mmCIF file with all atom_site columns, C-alpha atoms in Angstrom:
data_model
loop_
_atom_site.group_PDB
_atom_site.id
_atom_site.type_symbol
_atom_site.label_atom_id
_atom_site.label_alt_id
_atom_site.label_comp_id
_atom_site.label_asym_id
_atom_site.label_entity_id
_atom_site.label_seq_id
_atom_site.pdbx_PDB_ins_code
_atom_site.Cartn_x
_atom_site.Cartn_y
_atom_site.Cartn_z
_atom_site.occupancy
_atom_site.B_iso_or_equiv
_atom_site.pdbx_formal_charge
_atom_site.auth_seq_id
_atom_site.auth_comp_id
_atom_site.auth_asym_id
_atom_site.auth_atom_id
_atom_site.pdbx_PDB_model_num
ATOM 1   C CA . ASP Q 1 1   ? 13.424 0.500   22.993  1.00 88.00 ? 23  ASP Q CA 1
ATOM 2   C CA . GLY Q 1 2   ? 15.675 -2.598  22.753  1.00 90.00 ? 24  GLY Q CA 1
ATOM 3   C CA . THR Q 1 3   ? 17.193 -1.681  19.382  1.00 90.00 ? 25  THR Q CA 1
ATOM 4   C CA . VAL Q 1 4   ? 20.643 -3.184  18.750  1.00 90.00 ? 26  VAL Q CA 1
ATOM 5   C CA . HIS Q 1 5   ? 23.288 -0.773  17.494  1.00 92.00 ? 27  HIS Q CA 1
ATOM 6   C CA . TRP Q 1 6   ? 26.738 -1.427  16.070  1.00 94.00 ? 28  TRP Q CA 1
ATOM 7   C CA . VAL Q 1 7   ? 29.299 0.924   17.562  1.00 94.00 ? 29  VAL Q CA 1
ATOM 8   C CA . TRP Q 1 8   ? 32.964 1.790   17.155  1.00 94.00 ? 30  TRP Q CA 1
ATOM 9   C CA . ILE Q 1 9   ? 34.716 2.625   20.435  1.00 94.00 ? 31  ILE Q CA 1
ATOM 10  C CA . ALA Q 1 10  ? 38.129 4.201   20.956  1.00 93.00 ? 32  ALA Q CA 1
ATOM 11  C CA . ALA Q 1 11  ? 39.282 4.571   24.541  1.00 93.00 ? 33  ALA Q CA 1
ATOM 12  C CA . ASN Q 1 12  ? 42.364 5.753   26.357  1.00 93.00 ? 34  ASN Q CA 1
ATOM 13  C CA . LEU Q 1 13  ? 43.451 5.425   29.978  1.00 91.00 ? 35  LEU Q CA 1
ATOM 14  C CA . VAL Q 1 14  ? 45.243 8.381   31.560  1.00 92.00 ? 36  VAL Q CA 1
ATOM 15  C CA . ARG Q 1 15  ? 46.707 8.658   35.061  1.00 91.00 ? 37  ARG Q CA 1
ATOM 16  C CA . GLU Q 1 16  ? 46.236 12.095  36.588  1.00 90.00 ? 38  GLU Q CA 1
ATOM 17  C CA . GLU Q 1 17  ? 49.643 13.293  37.797  1.00 88.00 ? 39  GLU Q CA 1
ATOM 18  C CA . ALA Q 1 18  ? 48.462 15.246  40.830  1.00 89.00 ? 40  ALA Q CA 1
ATOM 19  C CA . THR Q 1 19  ? 46.180 12.627  42.366  1.00 91.00 ? 41  THR Q CA 1
ATOM 20  C CA . GLY Q 1 20  ? 47.302 9.403   40.703  1.00 89.00 ? 42  GLY Q CA 1
ATOM 21  C CA . LYS Q 1 21  ? 43.704 8.716   39.705  1.00 92.00 ? 43  LYS Q CA 1
ATOM 22  C CA . LEU Q 1 22  ? 43.190 6.573   36.638  1.00 92.00 ? 44  LEU Q CA 1
ATOM 23  C CA . MET Q 1 23  ? 40.784 8.180   34.186  1.00 91.00 ? 45  MET Q CA 1
ATOM 24  C CA . SER Q 1 24  ? 39.265 6.888   30.991  1.00 90.00 ? 46  SER Q CA 1
ATOM 25  C CA . TYR Q 1 25  ? 38.347 8.889   27.909  1.00 90.00 ? 47  TYR Q CA 1
ATOM 26  C CA . ALA Q 1 26  ? 36.281 7.284   25.206  1.00 93.00 ? 48  ALA Q CA 1
ATOM 27  C CA . VAL Q 1 27  ? 34.619 8.101   21.927  1.00 94.00 ? 49  VAL Q CA 1
ATOM 28  C CA . VAL Q 1 28  ? 31.641 6.022   20.851  1.00 93.00 ? 50  VAL Q CA 1
ATOM 29  C CA . HIS Q 1 29  ? 30.469 6.249   17.263  1.00 93.00 ? 51  HIS Q CA 1
ATOM 30  C CA . ASP Q 1 30  ? 27.247 4.611   16.050  1.00 93.00 ? 52  ASP Q CA 1
ATOM 31  C CA . VAL Q 1 31  ? 28.117 2.653   12.867  1.00 94.00 ? 53  VAL Q CA 1
ATOM 32  C CA . THR Q 1 32  ? 24.797 0.829   12.544  1.00 93.00 ? 54  THR Q CA 1
ATOM 33  C CA . ASP Q 1 33  ? 23.992 2.399   9.170   1.00 93.00 ? 55  ASP Q CA 1
ATOM 34  C CA . THR Q 1 34  ? 27.479 1.630   7.850   1.00 92.00 ? 56  THR Q CA 1
ATOM 35  C CA . HIS Q 1 35  ? 27.221 -1.980  9.014   1.00 91.00 ? 57  HIS Q CA 1
ATOM 36  C CA . ALA Q 1 36  ? 23.829 -2.376  7.309   1.00 91.00 ? 58  ALA Q CA 1
ATOM 37  C CA . ALA Q 1 37  ? 25.166 -0.848  4.067   1.00 93.00 ? 59  ALA Q CA 1
ATOM 38  C CA . GLU Q 1 38  ? 28.171 -3.219  4.122   1.00 93.00 ? 60  GLU Q CA 1
ATOM 39  C CA . GLY Q 1 39  ? 25.802 -6.173  4.517   1.00 91.00 ? 61  GLY Q CA 1
ATOM 40  C CA . LYS Q 1 40  ? 23.787 -5.068  1.490   1.00 93.00 ? 62  LYS Q CA 1
ATOM 41  C CA . LEU Q 1 41  ? 27.019 -4.582  -0.452  1.00 89.00 ? 63  LEU Q CA 1
ATOM 42  C CA . ARG Q 1 42  ? 28.122 -8.143  0.356   1.00 89.00 ? 64  ARG Q CA 1
ATOM 43  C CA . VAL Q 1 43  ? 24.791 -9.520  -0.908  1.00 90.00 ? 65  VAL Q CA 1
ATOM 44  C CA . ASN Q 1 44  ? 25.055 -7.482  -4.139  1.00 87.00 ? 66  ASN Q CA 1
ATOM 45  C CA . GLU Q 1 45  ? 28.664 -8.580  -4.642  1.00 81.00 ? 67  GLU Q CA 1
ATOM 46  C CA . ALA Q 1 46  ? 27.601 -12.216 -4.303  1.00 82.00 ? 68  ALA Q CA 1
ATOM 47  C CA . ARG Q 1 47  ? 24.898 -11.655 -6.934  1.00 86.00 ? 69  ARG Q CA 1
ATOM 48  C CA . VAL Q 1 48  ? 27.402 -10.100 -9.358  1.00 80.00 ? 70  VAL Q CA 1
ATOM 49  C CA . ASN Q 1 49  ? 29.841 -12.979 -8.792  1.00 74.00 ? 71  ASN Q CA 1
ATOM 50  C CA . ILE Q 1 50  ? 27.142 -15.552 -9.541  1.00 79.00 ? 72  ILE Q CA 1
ATOM 51  C CA . ALA Q 1 51  ? 26.096 -13.703 -12.708 1.00 79.00 ? 73  ALA Q CA 1
ATOM 52  C CA . LEU Q 1 52  ? 29.698 -13.472 -13.946 1.00 73.00 ? 74  LEU Q CA 1
ATOM 53  C CA . GLU Q 1 53  ? 30.346 -17.153 -13.253 1.00 75.00 ? 75  GLU Q CA 1
ATOM 54  C CA . MET Q 1 54  ? 27.201 -18.179 -15.096 1.00 76.00 ? 76  MET Q CA 1
ATOM 55  C CA . ALA Q 1 55  ? 28.193 -15.987 -18.060 1.00 75.00 ? 77  ALA Q CA 1
ATOM 56  C CA . ASP Q 1 56  ? 31.761 -17.415 -18.140 1.00 74.00 ? 78  ASP Q CA 1
ATOM 57  C CA . GLN Q 1 57  ? 33.263 -13.979 -17.519 1.00 77.00 ? 79  GLN Q CA 1
ATOM 58  C CA . GLU Q 1 58  ? 35.894 -12.560 -15.209 1.00 79.00 ? 80  GLU Q CA 1
ATOM 59  C CA . ILE Q 1 59  ? 36.642 -8.967  -14.213 1.00 83.00 ? 81  ILE Q CA 1
ATOM 60  C CA . TRP Q 1 60  ? 39.675 -7.376  -12.565 1.00 87.00 ? 82  TRP Q CA 1
ATOM 61  C CA . GLU Q 1 61  ? 41.530 -4.142  -12.008 1.00 90.00 ? 83  GLU Q CA 1
ATOM 62  C CA . TYR Q 1 62  ? 45.001 -3.333  -13.353 1.00 93.00 ? 84  TYR Q CA 1
ATOM 63  C CA . ASP Q 1 63  ? 47.130 -0.606  -11.739 1.00 94.00 ? 85  ASP Q CA 1
ATOM 64  C CA . ILE Q 1 64  ? 49.237 0.777   -14.588 1.00 93.00 ? 86  ILE Q CA 1
ATOM 65  C CA . GLN Q 1 65  ? 51.978 2.292   -12.419 1.00 92.00 ? 87  GLN Q CA 1
ATOM 66  C CA . SER Q 1 66  ? 52.545 -0.692  -10.092 1.00 94.00 ? 88  SER Q CA 1
ATOM 67  C CA . LYS Q 1 67  ? 51.671 -3.275  -12.785 1.00 93.00 ? 89  LYS Q CA 1
ATOM 68  C CA . LYS Q 1 68  ? 49.519 -5.164  -10.270 1.00 93.00 ? 90  LYS Q CA 1
ATOM 69  C CA . ILE Q 1 69  ? 46.310 -6.970  -11.101 1.00 89.00 ? 91  ILE Q CA 1
ATOM 70  C CA . CYS Q 1 70  ? 43.646 -7.624  -8.484  1.00 86.00 ? 92  CYS Q CA 1
ATOM 71  C CA . LEU Q 1 71  ? 41.101 -10.231 -9.548  1.00 80.00 ? 93  LEU Q CA 1
ATOM 72  C CA . ARG Q 1 72  ? 37.481 -10.298 -8.471  1.00 70.00 ? 94  ARG Q CA 1
ATOM 73  C CA . GLU Q 1 73  ? 37.967 -13.783 -7.141  1.00 60.00 ? 95  GLU Q CA 1
ATOM 74  C CA . ALA Q 1 74  ? 40.503 -16.556 -7.469  1.00 49.00 ? 96  ALA Q CA 1
ATOM 75  C CA . PHE Q 1 75  ? 40.463 -17.228 -11.200 1.00 56.00 ? 97  PHE Q CA 1
ATOM 76  C CA . LEU Q 1 76  ? 43.891 -18.183 -12.524 1.00 51.00 ? 98  LEU Q CA 1
ATOM 77  C CA . TYR Q 1 77  ? 45.521 -21.465 -11.598 1.00 49.00 ? 99  TYR Q CA 1
ATOM 78  C CA . GLU Q 1 78  ? 49.152 -21.742 -10.630 1.00 47.00 ? 100 GLU Q CA 1
ATOM 79  C CA . GLY Q 1 79  ? 50.335 -25.269 -9.959  1.00 46.00 ? 101 GLY Q CA 1
ATOM 80  C CA . GLY Q 1 80  ? 46.826 -26.341 -8.996  1.00 46.00 ? 102 GLY Q CA 1
ATOM 81  C CA . SER Q 1 81  ? 46.139 -23.397 -6.676  1.00 49.00 ? 103 SER Q CA 1
ATOM 82  C CA . ARG Q 1 82  ? 44.264 -20.178 -7.275  1.00 58.00 ? 104 ARG Q CA 1
ATOM 83  C CA . THR Q 1 83  ? 45.435 -16.597 -6.892  1.00 61.00 ? 105 THR Q CA 1
ATOM 84  C CA . ARG Q 1 84  ? 43.767 -13.199 -6.481  1.00 73.00 ? 106 ARG Q CA 1
ATOM 85  C CA . ARG Q 1 85  ? 46.777 -11.002 -7.224  1.00 80.00 ? 107 ARG Q CA 1
ATOM 86  C CA . ILE Q 1 86  ? 49.343 -10.752 -9.956  1.00 85.00 ? 108 ILE Q CA 1
ATOM 87  C CA . SER Q 1 87  ? 52.339 -8.638  -8.968  1.00 88.00 ? 109 SER Q CA 1
ATOM 88  C CA . LEU Q 1 88  ? 53.949 -7.825  -12.295 1.00 90.00 ? 110 LEU Q CA 1
ATOM 89  C CA . ALA Q 1 89  ? 51.662 -7.825  -15.313 1.00 91.00 ? 111 ALA Q CA 1
ATOM 90  C CA . PRO Q 1 90  ? 52.037 -8.765  -18.072 1.00 94.00 ? 112 PRO Q CA 1
ATOM 91  C CA . GLN Q 1 91  ? 55.422 -10.397 -17.339 1.00 94.00 ? 113 GLN Q CA 1
ATOM 92  C CA . GLU Q 1 92  ? 54.123 -12.675 -14.574 1.00 91.00 ? 114 GLU Q CA 1
ATOM 93  C CA . ILE Q 1 93  ? 51.174 -13.768 -16.718 1.00 90.00 ? 115 ILE Q CA 1
ATOM 94  C CA . ILE Q 1 94  ? 53.548 -14.745 -19.521 1.00 93.00 ? 116 ILE Q CA 1
ATOM 95  C CA . ALA Q 1 95  ? 55.935 -16.470 -17.076 1.00 92.00 ? 117 ALA Q CA 1
ATOM 96  C CA . ARG Q 1 96  ? 53.058 -18.596 -15.757 1.00 87.00 ? 118 ARG Q CA 1
ATOM 97  C CA . GLY Q 1 97  ? 52.359 -19.786 -19.280 1.00 90.00 ? 119 GLY Q CA 1
ATOM 98  C CA . LEU Q 1 98  ? 48.841 -18.391 -19.280 1.00 89.00 ? 120 LEU Q CA 1
ATOM 99  C CA . VAL Q 1 99  ? 49.156 -16.869 -22.755 1.00 94.00 ? 121 VAL Q CA 1
ATOM 100 C CA . HIS Q 1 100 ? 49.777 -19.277 -25.616 1.00 96.00 ? 122 HIS Q CA 1
ATOM 101 C CA . PRO Q 1 101 ? 53.376 -18.838 -26.878 1.00 96.00 ? 123 PRO Q CA 1
ATOM 102 C CA . ASN Q 1 102 ? 52.228 -17.863 -30.383 1.00 97.00 ? 124 ASN Q CA 1
ATOM 103 C CA . TYR Q 1 103 ? 50.286 -14.873 -28.968 1.00 97.00 ? 125 TYR Q CA 1
ATOM 104 C CA . ILE Q 1 104 ? 52.774 -13.437 -26.467 1.00 97.00 ? 126 ILE Q CA 1
ATOM 105 C CA . ASN Q 1 105 ? 53.812 -10.512 -28.701 1.00 97.00 ? 127 ASN Q CA 1
ATOM 106 C CA . SER Q 1 106 ? 50.253 -9.345  -29.309 1.00 97.00 ? 128 SER Q CA 1
ATOM 107 C CA . TYR Q 1 107 ? 49.538 -9.697  -25.571 1.00 96.00 ? 129 TYR Q CA 1
ATOM 108 C CA . PHE Q 1 108 ? 52.522 -7.450  -24.701 1.00 96.00 ? 130 PHE Q CA 1
ATOM 109 C CA . GLU Q 1 109 ? 51.363 -4.959  -27.365 1.00 96.00 ? 131 GLU Q CA 1
ATOM 110 C CA . MET Q 1 110 ? 47.983 -4.691  -25.627 1.00 95.00 ? 132 MET Q CA 1
ATOM 111 C CA . TYR Q 1 111 ? 49.696 -3.650  -22.372 1.00 94.00 ? 133 TYR Q CA 1
ATOM 112 C CA . ASP Q 1 112 ? 51.962 -1.210  -24.238 1.00 94.00 ? 134 ASP Q CA 1
ATOM 113 C CA . ARG Q 1 113 ? 48.856 0.511   -25.619 1.00 94.00 ? 135 ARG Q CA 1
ATOM 114 C CA . LEU Q 1 114 ? 47.404 0.796   -22.109 1.00 91.00 ? 136 LEU Q CA 1
ATOM 115 C CA . VAL Q 1 115 ? 50.559 2.395   -20.720 1.00 91.00 ? 137 VAL Q CA 1
ATOM 116 C CA . CYS Q 1 116 ? 50.610 4.829   -23.643 1.00 93.00 ? 138 CYS Q CA 1
ATOM 117 C CA . GLY Q 1 117 ? 47.086 6.010   -22.775 1.00 93.00 ? 139 GLY Q CA 1
ATOM 118 C CA . ALA Q 1 118 ? 44.693 4.080   -24.992 1.00 95.00 ? 140 ALA Q CA 1
ATOM 119 C CA . ASP Q 1 119 ? 41.126 4.548   -23.791 1.00 95.00 ? 141 ASP Q CA 1
ATOM 120 C CA . MET Q 1 120 ? 40.161 0.944   -24.523 1.00 96.00 ? 142 MET Q CA 1
ATOM 121 C CA . VAL Q 1 121 ? 42.074 -2.064  -25.837 1.00 96.00 ? 143 VAL Q CA 1
ATOM 122 C CA . GLU Q 1 122 ? 41.039 -5.570  -26.793 1.00 96.00 ? 144 GLU Q CA 1
ATOM 123 C CA . TRP Q 1 123 ? 42.866 -8.840  -27.281 1.00 97.00 ? 145 TRP Q CA 1
ATOM 124 C CA . ILE Q 1 124 ? 41.592 -12.146 -28.609 1.00 96.00 ? 146 ILE Q CA 1
ATOM 125 C CA . GLY Q 1 125 ? 43.751 -15.210 -28.192 1.00 96.00 ? 147 GLY Q CA 1
ATOM 126 C CA . PRO Q 1 126 ? 44.268 -18.533 -26.419 1.00 96.00 ? 148 PRO Q CA 1
ATOM 127 C CA . PHE Q 1 127 ? 44.542 -18.116 -22.634 1.00 91.00 ? 149 PHE Q CA 1
ATOM 128 C CA . LYS Q 1 128 ? 44.986 -20.877 -20.035 1.00 87.00 ? 150 LYS Q CA 1
ATOM 129 C CA . VAL Q 1 129 ? 41.961 -20.925 -17.743 1.00 77.00 ? 151 VAL Q CA 1
ATOM 130 C CA . HIS Q 1 130 ? 40.208 -23.001 -15.046 1.00 72.00 ? 152 HIS Q CA 1
ATOM 131 C CA . ASP Q 1 131 ? 41.051 -26.496 -16.268 1.00 77.00 ? 153 ASP Q CA 1
ATOM 132 C CA . GLY Q 1 132 ? 44.645 -25.674 -17.263 1.00 82.00 ? 154 GLY Q CA 1
ATOM 133 C CA . GLN Q 1 133 ? 43.801 -25.802 -20.976 1.00 88.00 ? 155 GLN Q CA 1
ATOM 134 C CA . TYR Q 1 134 ? 44.103 -22.954 -23.467 1.00 92.00 ? 156 TYR Q CA 1
ATOM 135 C CA . ARG Q 1 135 ? 40.756 -21.498 -24.501 1.00 91.00 ? 157 ARG Q CA 1
ATOM 136 C CA . TRP Q 1 136 ? 40.009 -18.674 -26.872 1.00 94.00 ? 158 TRP Q CA 1
ATOM 137 C CA . VAL Q 1 137 ? 39.131 -15.590 -24.877 1.00 92.00 ? 159 VAL Q CA 1
ATOM 138 C CA . HIS Q 1 138 ? 38.090 -12.039 -25.611 1.00 94.00 ? 160 HIS Q CA 1
ATOM 139 C CA . MET Q 1 139 ? 39.872 -9.675  -23.216 1.00 93.00 ? 161 MET Q CA 1
ATOM 140 C CA . ARG Q 1 140 ? 39.011 -5.992  -22.961 1.00 95.00 ? 162 ARG Q CA 1
ATOM 141 C CA . TYR Q 1 141 ? 40.476 -3.169  -20.871 1.00 95.00 ? 163 TYR Q CA 1
ATOM 142 C CA . LYS Q 1 142 ? 38.906 0.247   -20.231 1.00 96.00 ? 164 LYS Q CA 1
ATOM 143 C CA . THR Q 1 143 ? 41.299 2.914   -18.906 1.00 96.00 ? 165 THR Q CA 1
ATOM 144 C CA . ILE Q 1 144 ? 40.651 5.300   -16.015 1.00 95.00 ? 166 ILE Q CA 1
ATOM 145 C CA . PHE Q 1 145 ? 42.555 8.597   -16.265 1.00 95.00 ? 167 PHE Q CA 1
ATOM 146 C CA . ASP Q 1 146 ? 43.521 11.194  -13.642 1.00 94.00 ? 168 ASP Q CA 1
ATOM 147 C CA . ASP Q 1 147 ? 42.564 14.895  -13.882 1.00 95.00 ? 169 ASP Q CA 1
ATOM 148 C CA . MET Q 1 148 ? 45.617 15.581  -16.055 1.00 94.00 ? 170 MET Q CA 1
ATOM 149 C CA . GLY Q 1 149 ? 44.725 12.845  -18.546 1.00 93.00 ? 171 GLY Q CA 1
ATOM 150 C CA . LYS Q 1 150 ? 47.384 10.388  -17.337 1.00 93.00 ? 172 LYS Q CA 1
ATOM 151 C CA . PRO Q 1 151 ? 46.304 6.707   -17.384 1.00 94.00 ? 173 PRO Q CA 1
ATOM 152 C CA . LEU Q 1 152 ? 46.068 5.360   -13.822 1.00 94.00 ? 174 LEU Q CA 1
ATOM 153 C CA . ARG Q 1 153 ? 44.100 2.138   -13.764 1.00 94.00 ? 175 ARG Q CA 1
ATOM 154 C CA . CYS Q 1 154 ? 42.199 -0.123  -16.070 1.00 94.00 ? 176 CYS Q CA 1
ATOM 155 C CA . CYS Q 1 155 ? 39.186 -2.316  -15.560 1.00 93.00 ? 177 CYS Q CA 1
ATOM 156 C CA . GLY Q 1 156 ? 39.549 -5.608  -17.350 1.00 90.00 ? 178 GLY Q CA 1
ATOM 157 C CA . LYS Q 1 157 ? 36.990 -8.111  -18.578 1.00 88.00 ? 179 LYS Q CA 1
ATOM 158 C CA . LEU Q 1 158 ? 37.536 -11.566 -19.983 1.00 84.00 ? 180 LEU Q CA 1
ATOM 159 C CA . LYS Q 1 159 ? 34.872 -13.499 -21.851 1.00 84.00 ? 181 LYS Q CA 1
ATOM 160 C CA . LEU Q 1 160 ? 35.469 -17.206 -22.362 1.00 80.00 ? 182 LEU Q CA 1
#
């Protein structure tokens, strides 16, 4: 009927020992529905990003065990460039000078509460953002726990 389908193909060539014939085995999987769903997801993600930008907000995920932060999009500046990942939070954030020096202790305390299993924590203080200037922000983390009640990850939100 002329319909276009997206497919995933895995193939392997094998030489038959007895005859020396070259044979091909392949698996073809129709991924049209998956491809369409991914397209819709990209459109919805773009809408969320626009809404967050217009509301002067940022969201991210913090892995408690690895201490890594993955930002929704490039948000923090480092020497004029943007980054999507922070490898060692909160130490790297402090080292970059993103938290005002007078608020470093309370910022570390927020992360200590997360590691100890707080369900939700908040921090209000001056944070260096887009233009390299400190601005008062309201930061909030919500913790995600495993089946045993151990804190695994946190979703973070920053409101400028």
